Amino acid sequence: MALLKVLEYPNPILTKKASLVSKNELKSLRFVQDMIDTMYHEDGVGLAAPQVAISKRIIVVSPDAQRGKERIYINPEIVESSKEEEIAVEGCLSLPGISCEVRRAKKIKLRSWDLNGAELAEEFENFSARVVQHEIDHLNGILLIDRVDFNRRQALLGSYRRL
Ligand code: ZN
């Protein structure tokens, strides 16, 4: 088991759009197991590759926080989001000490590859949908603090810098 270092804001890799994984690169994704180990070690329910300094479109999620139940998505894309939204408090391993309410779609449809490049189509709702949306935000360089209004963002960053 190898643990990876989780980058923290304001590391610039976190605010960059990650690039697509090519079919050729699928052979060299052994670090995904390290991402999974790191996610559980940090008590996270999801981790995106840019958070471990790999700017590629790869996420791992485990909404039940149960080892063995993790899922890996390569080049994930949300193809449908419900109009119905929900607000809930989220945290992020890359913004230690910060939590804030974020509005997200209640249900999503996801298209992605698995580790072998096979196409996956899955649906998520409630907490699982939230986790997947949060991790896909990371692939687009979007953090929790980008999902709140300006005043709230300033307040959160003010407290973050004093940590
Ligand atoms: Zn996060």
PDB file of C-alpha atoms and ligand atoms in Angstrom:
ATOM      1  CA  MET A   1       0.000   0.000   0.000  1.00  0.00           C
ATOM      2  CA  ALA A   2       1.361   3.362  -0.978  1.00  0.00           C
ATOM      3  CA  LEU A   3      -0.140   6.554   0.281  1.00  0.00           C
ATOM      4  CA  LEU A   4      -0.077   9.652  -1.874  1.00  0.00           C
ATOM      5  CA  LYS A   5       0.230  13.229  -0.712  1.00  0.00           C
ATOM      6  CA  VAL A   6      -3.055  15.106  -1.019  1.00  0.00           C
ATOM      7  CA  LEU A   7      -2.531  18.605  -2.408  1.00  0.00           C
ATOM      8  CA  GLU A   8      -4.134  21.484  -0.600  1.00  0.00           C
ATOM      9  CA  TYR A   9      -5.523  24.757  -1.883  1.00  0.00           C
ATOM     10  CA  PRO A  10      -4.004  27.000  -3.288  1.00  0.00           C
ATOM     11  CA  ASN A  11      -1.853  24.481  -5.156  1.00  0.00           C
ATOM     12  CA  PRO A  12      -2.307  25.451  -8.848  1.00  0.00           C
ATOM     13  CA  ILE A  13      -2.874  21.846  -9.999  1.00  0.00           C
ATOM     14  CA  LEU A  14      -6.202  21.958  -8.130  1.00  0.00           C
ATOM     15  CA  THR A  15      -7.542  24.810 -10.213  1.00  0.00           C
ATOM     16  CA  LYS A  16      -6.463  23.430 -13.583  1.00  0.00           C
ATOM     17  CA  LYS A  17      -8.679  21.425 -15.948  1.00  0.00           C
ATOM     18  CA  ALA A  18      -7.457  17.816 -16.015  1.00  0.00           C
ATOM     19  CA  SER A  19      -6.821  16.076 -19.330  1.00  0.00           C
ATOM     20  CA  LEU A  20      -8.545  13.033 -20.793  1.00  0.00           C
ATOM     21  CA  VAL A  21      -7.001   9.592 -20.321  1.00  0.00           C
ATOM     22  CA  SER A  22      -6.112   7.921 -23.620  1.00  0.00           C
ATOM     23  CA  LYS A  23      -6.597   4.197 -24.281  1.00  0.00           C
ATOM     24  CA  ASN A  24      -2.798   3.833 -24.265  1.00  0.00           C
ATOM     25  CA  GLU A  25      -2.515   5.347 -20.814  1.00  0.00           C
ATOM     26  CA  LEU A  26      -4.847   2.732 -19.316  1.00  0.00           C
ATOM     27  CA  LYS A  27      -1.863   0.394 -18.978  1.00  0.00           C
ATOM     28  CA  SER A  28      -0.074   2.788 -16.677  1.00  0.00           C
ATOM     29  CA  LEU A  29      -2.764   3.502 -14.092  1.00  0.00           C
ATOM     30  CA  ARG A  30      -1.354   1.464 -11.245  1.00  0.00           C
ATOM     31  CA  PHE A  31      -1.445   4.569  -9.050  1.00  0.00           C
ATOM     32  CA  VAL A  32      -5.246   4.284  -8.956  1.00  0.00           C
ATOM     33  CA  GLN A  33      -4.890   1.641  -6.233  1.00  0.00           C
ATOM     34  CA  ASP A  34      -2.778   4.152  -4.293  1.00  0.00           C
ATOM     35  CA  MET A  35      -5.545   6.725  -4.770  1.00  0.00           C
ATOM     36  CA  ILE A  36      -8.005   4.266  -3.212  1.00  0.00           C
ATOM     37  CA  ASP A  37      -5.693   3.544  -0.273  1.00  0.00           C
ATOM     38  CA  THR A  38      -5.149   7.278   0.209  1.00  0.00           C
ATOM     39  CA  MET A  39      -8.891   8.013   0.113  1.00  0.00           C
ATOM     40  CA  TYR A  40      -9.602   5.508   2.903  1.00  0.00           C
ATOM     41  CA  HIS A  41      -6.531   6.552   4.879  1.00  0.00           C
ATOM     42  CA  GLU A  42      -7.721  10.173   4.836  1.00  0.00           C
ATOM     43  CA  ASP A  43     -11.302   9.159   5.706  1.00  0.00           C
ATOM     44  CA  GLY A  44     -12.537  10.550   2.407  1.00  0.00           C
ATOM     45  CA  VAL A  45     -15.482   9.257   0.377  1.00  0.00           C
ATOM     46  CA  GLY A  46     -13.938  10.308  -2.915  1.00  0.00           C
ATOM     47  CA  LEU A  47     -10.687  11.431  -4.467  1.00  0.00           C
ATOM     48  CA  ALA A  48      -9.835  12.915  -7.833  1.00  0.00           C
ATOM     49  CA  ALA A  49      -6.445  12.426  -9.526  1.00  0.00           C
ATOM     50  CA  PRO A  50      -5.578  16.161  -9.536  1.00  0.00           C
ATOM     51  CA  GLN A  51      -5.736  16.052  -5.722  1.00  0.00           C
ATOM     52  CA  VAL A  52      -2.708  13.742  -5.805  1.00  0.00           C
ATOM     53  CA  ALA A  53      -0.915  15.894  -8.401  1.00  0.00           C
ATOM     54  CA  ILE A  54      -1.987  13.853 -11.441  1.00  0.00           C
ATOM     55  CA  SER A  55      -3.897  16.134 -13.781  1.00  0.00           C
ATOM     56  CA  LYS A  56      -5.893  13.354 -15.462  1.00  0.00           C
ATOM     57  CA  ARG A  57      -9.640  12.694 -15.597  1.00  0.00           C
ATOM     58  CA  ILE A  58      -9.801   9.900 -13.016  1.00  0.00           C
ATOM     59  CA  ILE A  59     -11.922   9.705  -9.861  1.00  0.00           C
ATOM     60  CA  VAL A  60     -12.435   7.109  -7.152  1.00  0.00           C
ATOM     61  CA  VAL A  61     -15.510   7.203  -4.926  1.00  0.00           C
ATOM     62  CA  SER A  62     -16.794   5.224  -1.972  1.00  0.00           C
ATOM     63  CA  PRO A  63     -19.975   6.899  -0.704  1.00  0.00           C
ATOM     64  CA  ASP A  64     -20.472   4.119   1.883  1.00  0.00           C
ATOM     65  CA  ALA A  65     -16.870   4.629   3.082  1.00  0.00           C
ATOM     66  CA  GLN A  66     -16.493   0.872   3.003  1.00  0.00           C
ATOM     67  CA  ARG A  67     -13.325  -0.754   1.727  1.00  0.00           C
ATOM     68  CA  GLY A  68     -14.046  -2.955  -1.276  1.00  0.00           C
ATOM     69  CA  LYS A  69     -17.073  -0.902  -2.299  1.00  0.00           C
ATOM     70  CA  GLU A  70     -15.050   1.782  -4.052  1.00  0.00           C
ATOM     71  CA  ARG A  71     -15.693   2.575  -7.706  1.00  0.00           C
ATOM     72  CA  ILE A  72     -13.228   3.885 -10.271  1.00  0.00           C
ATOM     73  CA  TYR A  73     -14.272   6.145 -13.130  1.00  0.00           C
ATOM     74  CA  ILE A  74     -11.968   7.102 -15.989  1.00  0.00           C
ATOM     75  CA  ASN A  75     -12.970  10.101 -18.132  1.00  0.00           C
ATOM     76  CA  PRO A  76     -16.307  10.443 -16.295  1.00  0.00           C
ATOM     77  CA  GLU A  77     -18.893  12.743 -17.800  1.00  0.00           C
ATOM     78  CA  ILE A  78     -22.256  13.765 -16.421  1.00  0.00           C
ATOM     79  CA  VAL A  79     -24.673  13.304 -19.312  1.00  0.00           C
ATOM     80  CA  GLU A  80     -27.855  14.202 -17.435  1.00  0.00           C
ATOM     81  CA  SER A  81     -28.617  16.076 -14.196  1.00  0.00           C
ATOM     82  CA  SER A  82     -31.998  16.233 -12.498  1.00  0.00           C
ATOM     83  CA  LYS A  83     -33.668  19.623 -12.212  1.00  0.00           C
ATOM     84  CA  GLU A  84     -34.324  18.770  -8.612  1.00  0.00           C
ATOM     85  CA  GLU A  85     -31.465  19.952  -6.419  1.00  0.00           C
ATOM     86  CA  GLU A  86     -30.436  19.521  -2.820  1.00  0.00           C
ATOM     87  CA  ILE A  87     -28.303  21.554  -0.463  1.00  0.00           C
ATOM     88  CA  ALA A  88     -25.957  19.793   1.939  1.00  0.00           C
ATOM     89  CA  VAL A  89     -22.726  20.477   3.793  1.00  0.00           C
ATOM     90  CA  GLU A  90     -19.543  19.239   2.133  1.00  0.00           C
ATOM     91  CA  GLY A  91     -15.897  19.152   3.056  1.00  0.00           C
ATOM     92  CA  CYS A  92     -12.843  18.495   0.923  1.00  0.00           C
ATOM     93  CA  LEU A  93      -9.474  16.865   1.648  1.00  0.00           C
ATOM     94  CA  SER A  94      -7.839  19.689  -0.319  1.00  0.00           C
ATOM     95  CA  LEU A  95      -9.455  22.385   1.866  1.00  0.00           C
ATOM     96  CA  PRO A  96      -8.814  21.092   5.376  1.00  0.00           C
ATOM     97  CA  GLY A  97     -10.960  22.716   8.037  1.00  0.00           C
ATOM     98  CA  ILE A  98     -13.483  24.135   5.578  1.00  0.00           C
ATOM     99  CA  SER A  99     -17.045  22.968   5.178  1.00  0.00           C
ATOM    100  CA  CYS A 100     -19.888  24.682   3.438  1.00  0.00           C
ATOM    101  CA  GLU A 101     -23.337  24.155   2.020  1.00  0.00           C
ATOM    102  CA  VAL A 102     -23.358  23.318  -1.670  1.00  0.00           C
ATOM    103  CA  ARG A 103     -26.350  23.008  -4.004  1.00  0.00           C
ATOM    104  CA  ARG A 104     -26.163  20.026  -6.340  1.00  0.00           C
ATOM    105  CA  ALA A 105     -28.410  17.973  -8.614  1.00  0.00           C
ATOM    106  CA  LYS A 106     -30.200  15.222  -6.707  1.00  0.00           C
ATOM    107  CA  LYS A 107     -29.750  12.666  -9.504  1.00  0.00           C
ATOM    108  CA  ILE A 108     -27.211  12.316 -12.273  1.00  0.00           C
ATOM    109  CA  LYS A 109     -26.430   9.984 -15.135  1.00  0.00           C
ATOM    110  CA  LEU A 110     -22.766   9.274 -15.628  1.00  0.00           C
ATOM    111  CA  ARG A 111     -20.867   7.922 -18.588  1.00  0.00           C
ATOM    112  CA  SER A 112     -17.254   6.837 -18.168  1.00  0.00           C
ATOM    113  CA  TRP A 113     -14.718   4.069 -18.735  1.00  0.00           C
ATOM    114  CA  ASP A 114     -13.642   1.449 -16.291  1.00  0.00           C
ATOM    115  CA  LEU A 115      -9.931   0.635 -15.790  1.00  0.00           C
ATOM    116  CA  ASN A 116      -9.957  -1.521 -18.932  1.00  0.00           C
ATOM    117  CA  GLY A 117     -11.504   1.165 -21.100  1.00  0.00           C
ATOM    118  CA  ALA A 118     -14.942  -0.477 -21.209  1.00  0.00           C
ATOM    119  CA  GLU A 119     -17.853   1.968 -21.331  1.00  0.00           C
ATOM    120  CA  LEU A 120     -19.880   2.375 -18.149  1.00  0.00           C
ATOM    121  CA  ALA A 121     -23.255   4.065 -17.787  1.00  0.00           C
ATOM    122  CA  GLU A 122     -24.502   4.508 -14.236  1.00  0.00           C
ATOM    123  CA  GLU A 123     -27.038   6.529 -12.308  1.00  0.00           C
ATOM    124  CA  PHE A 124     -26.557   8.074  -8.899  1.00  0.00           C
ATOM    125  CA  GLU A 125     -28.818   9.826  -6.481  1.00  0.00           C
ATOM    126  CA  ASN A 126     -28.651  11.671  -3.190  1.00  0.00           C
ATOM    127  CA  PHE A 127     -25.301  11.364  -1.396  1.00  0.00           C
ATOM    128  CA  SER A 128     -23.637   9.232  -4.087  1.00  0.00           C
ATOM    129  CA  ALA A 129     -24.650  11.771  -6.742  1.00  0.00           C
ATOM    130  CA  ARG A 130     -23.196  14.529  -4.561  1.00  0.00           C
ATOM    131  CA  VAL A 131     -19.875  12.722  -4.135  1.00  0.00           C
ATOM    132  CA  VAL A 132     -19.535  12.075  -7.876  1.00  0.00           C
ATOM    133  CA  GLN A 133     -20.382  15.712  -8.702  1.00  0.00           C
ATOM    134  CA  HIS A 134     -17.845  16.954  -6.150  1.00  0.00           C
ATOM    135  CA  GLU A 135     -15.087  14.758  -7.610  1.00  0.00           C
ATOM    136  CA  ILE A 136     -15.903  15.708 -11.212  1.00  0.00           C
ATOM    137  CA  ASP A 137     -15.675  19.353 -10.160  1.00  0.00           C
ATOM    138  CA  HIS A 138     -12.045  18.618  -9.224  1.00  0.00           C
ATOM    139  CA  LEU A 139     -11.388  17.445 -12.804  1.00  0.00           C
ATOM    140  CA  ASN A 140     -12.582  20.829 -13.998  1.00  0.00           C
ATOM    141  CA  GLY A 141     -10.508  22.781 -11.500  1.00  0.00           C
ATOM    142  CA  ILE A 142     -13.564  23.695  -9.410  1.00  0.00           C
ATOM    143  CA  LEU A 143     -13.435  23.623  -5.613  1.00  0.00           C
ATOM    144  CA  LEU A 144     -16.111  23.966  -2.926  1.00  0.00           C
ATOM    145  CA  ILE A 145     -15.245  27.637  -2.499  1.00  0.00           C
ATOM    146  CA  ASP A 146     -16.165  28.172  -6.152  1.00  0.00           C
ATOM    147  CA  ARG A 147     -19.669  26.864  -5.466  1.00  0.00           C
ATOM    148  CA  VAL A 148     -20.664  29.513  -2.906  1.00  0.00           C
ATOM    149  CA  ASP A 149     -21.366  33.204  -3.273  1.00  0.00           C
ATOM    150  CA  PHE A 150     -18.614  35.804  -3.145  1.00  0.00           C
ATOM    151  CA  ASN A 151     -19.119  36.894   0.486  1.00  0.00           C
ATOM    152  CA  ARG A 152     -19.230  33.333   1.734  1.00  0.00           C
ATOM    153  CA  ARG A 153     -16.103  32.526  -0.269  1.00  0.00           C
ATOM    154  CA  GLN A 154     -14.220  35.462   1.258  1.00  0.00           C
ATOM    155  CA  ALA A 155     -15.281  34.430   4.758  1.00  0.00           C
ATOM    156  CA  LEU A 156     -14.221  30.818   4.196  1.00  0.00           C
ATOM    157  CA  LEU A 157     -10.863  31.809   2.743  1.00  0.00           C
ATOM    158  CA  GLY A 158     -10.304  34.255   5.581  1.00  0.00           C
ATOM    159  CA  SER A 159     -10.694  31.473   8.133  1.00  0.00           C
ATOM    160  CA  TYR A 160      -8.674  29.050   5.956  1.00  0.00           C
ATOM    161  CA  ARG A 161      -5.654  31.347   5.870  1.00  0.00           C
ATOM    162  CA  ARG A 162      -5.699  31.695   9.647  1.00  0.00           C
ATOM    163  CA  LEU A 163      -5.516  27.910  10.176  1.00  0.00           C
TER     164      LEU A 163
HETATM  165 ZN    ZN B   1     -12.719  17.660  -2.806  1.00  0.00          ZN
END
